[in-house]
XYZ file of C-alpha atoms in Angstrom:
27
model
C 12.037 119.364 -18.369
C 13.021 120.710 -14.990
C 13.550 117.174 -13.699
C 16.343 116.484 -16.173
C 18.010 119.784 -15.315
C 17.910 119.003 -11.608
C 19.170 115.479 -12.248
C 22.090 116.699 -14.343
C 22.929 119.281 -11.677
C 22.816 116.662 -8.919
C 24.993 114.277 -10.916
C 27.539 117.006 -11.631
C 27.659 118.044 -7.971
C 27.964 114.436 -6.811
C 30.711 113.688 -9.349
C 32.626 116.816 -8.400
C 32.239 116.017 -4.702
C 33.543 112.480 -5.203
C 36.578 113.543 -7.216
C 37.404 116.604 -5.114
C 36.727 115.610 -1.513
C 36.280 111.854 -1.813
C 32.791 112.035 -0.301
C 29.963 109.796 -1.405
C 27.021 111.437 -3.236
C 24.008 112.102 -1.020
C 21.046 109.966 -1.985
Protein backbone atom coordinates (compact mmCIF):
# COMPACT_ATOMS: atom_id res chain seq x y z
CA UNK A 1 0.00 0.00 0.00
CA UNK A 2 1.17 3.50 -0.77
CA UNK A 3 0.17 4.64 2.71
CA UNK A 4 2.65 2.31 4.39
CA UNK A 5 5.40 3.44 2.04
CA UNK A 6 4.72 7.09 2.80
CA UNK A 7 4.54 6.35 6.52
CA UNK A 8 7.86 4.51 6.51
CA UNK A 9 9.43 7.35 4.53
CA UNK A 10 8.09 9.96 6.94
CA UNK A 11 9.30 7.98 9.95
CA UNK A 12 12.76 7.56 8.44
CA UNK A 13 13.00 11.27 7.61
CA UNK A 14 11.77 12.27 11.07
CA UNK A 15 14.19 9.87 12.79
CA UNK A 16 17.10 11.09 10.69
CA UNK A 17 16.15 14.72 11.35
CA UNK A 18 15.99 14.12 15.10
CA UNK A 19 19.35 12.36 15.28
CA UNK A 20 21.14 14.66 12.85
CA UNK A 21 19.85 18.15 13.57
CA UNK A 22 17.99 17.64 16.83
CA UNK A 23 14.75 18.94 15.32
CA UNK A 24 11.36 17.55 16.24
CA UNK A 25 9.45 15.62 13.53
CA UNK A 26 6.78 17.68 11.77
CA UNK A 27 3.30 16.42 12.54
